[in-house]
Tab-separated table of C-alpha atoms in Angstrom:
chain	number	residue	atom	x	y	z
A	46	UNK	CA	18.877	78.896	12.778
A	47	UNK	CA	20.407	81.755	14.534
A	48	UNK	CA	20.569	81.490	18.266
A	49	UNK	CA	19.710	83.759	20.827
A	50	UNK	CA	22.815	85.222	21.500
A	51	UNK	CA	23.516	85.332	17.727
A	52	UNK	CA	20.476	87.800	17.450
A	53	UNK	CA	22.301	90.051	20.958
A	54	UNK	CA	25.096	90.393	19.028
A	55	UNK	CA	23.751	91.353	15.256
A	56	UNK	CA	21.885	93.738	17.831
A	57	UNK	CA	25.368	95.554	18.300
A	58	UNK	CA	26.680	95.354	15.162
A	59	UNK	CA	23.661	96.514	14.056
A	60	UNK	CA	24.550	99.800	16.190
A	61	UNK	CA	28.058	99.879	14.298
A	62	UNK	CA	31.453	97.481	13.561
A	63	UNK	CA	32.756	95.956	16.064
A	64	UNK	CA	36.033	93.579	16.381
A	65	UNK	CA	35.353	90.536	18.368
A	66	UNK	CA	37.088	92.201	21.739
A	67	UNK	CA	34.745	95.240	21.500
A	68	UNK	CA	31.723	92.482	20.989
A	69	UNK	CA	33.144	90.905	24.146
A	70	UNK	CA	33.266	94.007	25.879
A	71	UNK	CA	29.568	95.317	25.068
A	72	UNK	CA	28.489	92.035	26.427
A	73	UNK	CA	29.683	93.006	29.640
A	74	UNK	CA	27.678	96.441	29.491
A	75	UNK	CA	25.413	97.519	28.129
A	76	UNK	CA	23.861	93.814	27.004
A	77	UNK	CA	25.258	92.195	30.011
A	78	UNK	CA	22.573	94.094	32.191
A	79	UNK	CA	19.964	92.121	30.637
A	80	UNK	CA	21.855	89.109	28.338
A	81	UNK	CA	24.812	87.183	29.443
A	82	UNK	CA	27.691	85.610	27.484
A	83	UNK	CA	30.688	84.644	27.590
A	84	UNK	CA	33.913	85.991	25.916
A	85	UNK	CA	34.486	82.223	24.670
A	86	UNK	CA	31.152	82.120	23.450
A	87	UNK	CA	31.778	85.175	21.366
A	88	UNK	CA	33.781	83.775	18.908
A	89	UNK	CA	32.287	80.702	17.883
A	90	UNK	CA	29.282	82.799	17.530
A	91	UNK	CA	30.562	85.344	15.106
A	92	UNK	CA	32.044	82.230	12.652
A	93	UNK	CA	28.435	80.495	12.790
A	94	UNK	CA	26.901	84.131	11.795
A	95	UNK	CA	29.915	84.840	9.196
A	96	UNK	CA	29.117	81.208	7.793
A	97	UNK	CA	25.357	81.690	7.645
A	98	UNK	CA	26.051	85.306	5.597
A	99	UNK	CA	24.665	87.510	8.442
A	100	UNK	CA	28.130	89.529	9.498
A	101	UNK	CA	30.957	89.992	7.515
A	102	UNK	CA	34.598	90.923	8.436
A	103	UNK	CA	37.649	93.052	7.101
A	104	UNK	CA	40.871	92.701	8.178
A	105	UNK	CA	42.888	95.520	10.261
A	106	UNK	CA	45.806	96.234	12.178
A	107	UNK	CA	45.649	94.815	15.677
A	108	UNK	CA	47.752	95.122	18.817
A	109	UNK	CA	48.789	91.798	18.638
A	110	UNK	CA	50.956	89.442	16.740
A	111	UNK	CA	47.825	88.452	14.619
A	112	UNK	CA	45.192	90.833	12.384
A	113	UNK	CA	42.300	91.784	13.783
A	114	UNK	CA	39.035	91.137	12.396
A	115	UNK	CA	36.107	94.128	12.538
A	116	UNK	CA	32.595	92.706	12.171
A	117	UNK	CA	29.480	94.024	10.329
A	118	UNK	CA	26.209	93.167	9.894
A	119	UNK	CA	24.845	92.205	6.157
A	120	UNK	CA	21.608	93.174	4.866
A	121	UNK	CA	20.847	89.445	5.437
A	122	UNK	CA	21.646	90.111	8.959
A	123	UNK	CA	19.926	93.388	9.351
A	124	UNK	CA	16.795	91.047	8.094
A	125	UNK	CA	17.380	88.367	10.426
A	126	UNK	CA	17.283	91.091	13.074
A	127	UNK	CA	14.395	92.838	12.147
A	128	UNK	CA	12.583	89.035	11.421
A	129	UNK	CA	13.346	88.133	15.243
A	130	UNK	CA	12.246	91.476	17.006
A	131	UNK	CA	9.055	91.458	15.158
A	132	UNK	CA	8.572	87.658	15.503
A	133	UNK	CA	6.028	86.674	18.135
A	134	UNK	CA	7.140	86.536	21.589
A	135	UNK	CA	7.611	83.493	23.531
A	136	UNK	CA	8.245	83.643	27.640
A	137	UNK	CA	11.045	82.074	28.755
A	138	UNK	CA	11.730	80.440	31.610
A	139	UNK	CA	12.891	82.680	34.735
A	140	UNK	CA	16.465	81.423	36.805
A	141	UNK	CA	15.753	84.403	39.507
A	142	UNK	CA	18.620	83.405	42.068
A	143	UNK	CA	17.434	86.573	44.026
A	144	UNK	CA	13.801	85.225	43.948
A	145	UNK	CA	15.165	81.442	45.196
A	146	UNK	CA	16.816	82.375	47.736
A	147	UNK	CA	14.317	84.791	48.943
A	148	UNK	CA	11.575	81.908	48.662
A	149	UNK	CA	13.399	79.867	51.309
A	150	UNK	CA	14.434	83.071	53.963
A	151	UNK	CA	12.022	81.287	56.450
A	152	UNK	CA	14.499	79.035	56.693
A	153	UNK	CA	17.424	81.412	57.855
A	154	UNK	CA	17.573	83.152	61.296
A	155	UNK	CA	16.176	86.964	61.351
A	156	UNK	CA	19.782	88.624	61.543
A	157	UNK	CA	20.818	86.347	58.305
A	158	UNK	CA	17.309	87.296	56.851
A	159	UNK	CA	17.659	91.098	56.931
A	160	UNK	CA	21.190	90.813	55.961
A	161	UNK	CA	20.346	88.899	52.878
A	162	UNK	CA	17.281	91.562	52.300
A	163	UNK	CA	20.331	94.589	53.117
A	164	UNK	CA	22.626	92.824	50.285
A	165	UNK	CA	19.838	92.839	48.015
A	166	UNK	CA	18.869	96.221	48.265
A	167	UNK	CA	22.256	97.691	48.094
A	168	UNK	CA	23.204	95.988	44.550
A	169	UNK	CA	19.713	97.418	43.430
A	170	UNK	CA	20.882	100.930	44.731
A	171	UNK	CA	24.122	100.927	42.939
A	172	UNK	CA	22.497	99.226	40.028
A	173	UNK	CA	19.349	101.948	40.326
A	174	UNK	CA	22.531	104.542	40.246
A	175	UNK	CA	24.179	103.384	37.330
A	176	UNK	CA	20.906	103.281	35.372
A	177	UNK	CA	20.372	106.770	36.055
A	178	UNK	CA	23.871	108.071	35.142
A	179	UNK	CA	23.871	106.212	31.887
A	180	UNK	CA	20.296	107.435	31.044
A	181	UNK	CA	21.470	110.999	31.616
A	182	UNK	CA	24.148	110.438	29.378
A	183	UNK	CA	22.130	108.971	26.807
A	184	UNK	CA	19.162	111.225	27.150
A	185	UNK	CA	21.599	114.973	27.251
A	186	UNK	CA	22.523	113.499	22.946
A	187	UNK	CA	19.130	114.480	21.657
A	188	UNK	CA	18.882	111.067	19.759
A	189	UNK	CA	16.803	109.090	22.565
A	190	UNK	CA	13.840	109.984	21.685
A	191	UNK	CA	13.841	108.839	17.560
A	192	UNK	CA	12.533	105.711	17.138
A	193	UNK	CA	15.012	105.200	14.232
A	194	UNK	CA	18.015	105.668	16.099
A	195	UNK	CA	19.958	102.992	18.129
A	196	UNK	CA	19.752	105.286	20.983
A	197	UNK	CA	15.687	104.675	21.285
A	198	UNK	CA	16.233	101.160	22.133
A	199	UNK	CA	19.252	101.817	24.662
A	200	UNK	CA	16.252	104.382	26.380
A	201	UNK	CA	13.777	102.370	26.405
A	202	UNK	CA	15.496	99.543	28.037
A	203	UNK	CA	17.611	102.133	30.206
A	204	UNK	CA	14.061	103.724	31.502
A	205	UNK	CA	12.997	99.568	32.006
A	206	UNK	CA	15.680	98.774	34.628
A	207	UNK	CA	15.609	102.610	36.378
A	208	UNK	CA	11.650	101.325	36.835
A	209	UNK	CA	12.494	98.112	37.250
A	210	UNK	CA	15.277	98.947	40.007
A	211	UNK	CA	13.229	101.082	41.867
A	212	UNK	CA	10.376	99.308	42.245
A	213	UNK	CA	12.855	96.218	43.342
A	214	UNK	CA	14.656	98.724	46.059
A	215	UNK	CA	10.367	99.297	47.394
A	216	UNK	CA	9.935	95.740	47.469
A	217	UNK	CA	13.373	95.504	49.694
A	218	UNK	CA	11.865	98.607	52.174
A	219	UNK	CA	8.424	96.204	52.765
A	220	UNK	CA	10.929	93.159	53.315
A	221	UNK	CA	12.832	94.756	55.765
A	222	UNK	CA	9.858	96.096	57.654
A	223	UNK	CA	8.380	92.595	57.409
A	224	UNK	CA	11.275	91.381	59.151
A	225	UNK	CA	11.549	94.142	61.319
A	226	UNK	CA	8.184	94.450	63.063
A	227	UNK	CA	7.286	93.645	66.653
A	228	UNK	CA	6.387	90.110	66.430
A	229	UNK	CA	8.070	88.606	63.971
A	230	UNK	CA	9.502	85.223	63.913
A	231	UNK	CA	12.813	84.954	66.156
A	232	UNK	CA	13.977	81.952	64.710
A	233	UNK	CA	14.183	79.767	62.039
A	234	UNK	CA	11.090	77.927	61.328
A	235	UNK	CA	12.867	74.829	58.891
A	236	UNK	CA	11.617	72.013	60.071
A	237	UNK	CA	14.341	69.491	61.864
A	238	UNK	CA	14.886	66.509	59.569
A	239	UNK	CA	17.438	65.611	61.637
């Protein structure tokens, strides 16, 4: 069975061939921004898919003392892929380190509170920023917008975290006003267990 990060990275090399460093490196960005892995995990990955007849490899030149391998998909693969993105969906569980530590801010002082909030916002900013830039890229190739194109998916999920990042740097604005209006709480309110 193929795992989860098997079917991220038949995603790329569904997009074209890819040696294992160039896998490693999409992981980073664009997947990274919503599917983590890492570089070891790349590896073992691509022999369990190679094994299983979903990629394939040819040997090239590399930089190195050793060949390089380039990786494709098979039309077994392409199946797979197709197999798991129609397949019904099943939620999984949320590890929201944001959301945690947010959950428990009553237990921090106000100054560490809007700091936190400040932090927060600013990575969604720059995040919000990057979004943006990319989907201008993207969107200036005139192949966004065909749903048979790689590029559809990239937009789609592109438009997702520009949406996504905005609405998260709103929800920042109400925290920080929470925080910051006459009234509110001027000190922790943890309970001693002291």
């Amino acid at each position: 069975m193929t795992s989860t990060l098997g079917f991220a990275v038949l995603s790329l090399l569904a997009r074209r061939e890819l040696t294992g460093y160039e896998l490693a490196q999409q992981m980073k960005r664009p997947v990274g921004y919503f599917w983590h892995a890492h570089h070891s995990q790349i590896y073992p990955e691509l022999a369990r898919l190679e094994s299983a007849e979903l990629v394939r490899h040819t040997v090239i030149d590399g930089a190195g003392p050793r060949d390089t391998k380039r990786y494709t998909i098979t039309a077994a693969g392409m199946e797979a892929l197709r197999a798991f993105v129609a397949s019904d969906f099943e939620p999984q569980p949320v590890r929201d380190l944001e959301t945690l530590k947010l959950w428990s801010i009553w237990t921090v002082d106000p100054d560490a509170a809007v700091l936190l909030v400040e932090q927060l916002r600013e990575v969604h900013r720059e995040r919000l920023e990057t979004y943006r830039r990319e989907l201008a890229e993207l969107t200036s190739g005139g192949t966004a917008e065909d749903p048979s194109h790689p590029d559809f998916g990239s937009w789609l999920t592109l438009e997702g975290g520009v949406r996504n990042r905005t609405a998260a740097l709103e929800w920042c604005d109400w925290m920080l006003t929470q925080l910051r209006r006459p009234g509110a709480v001027t000190r922790s309110r943890a309970p001693d267990r002291r």
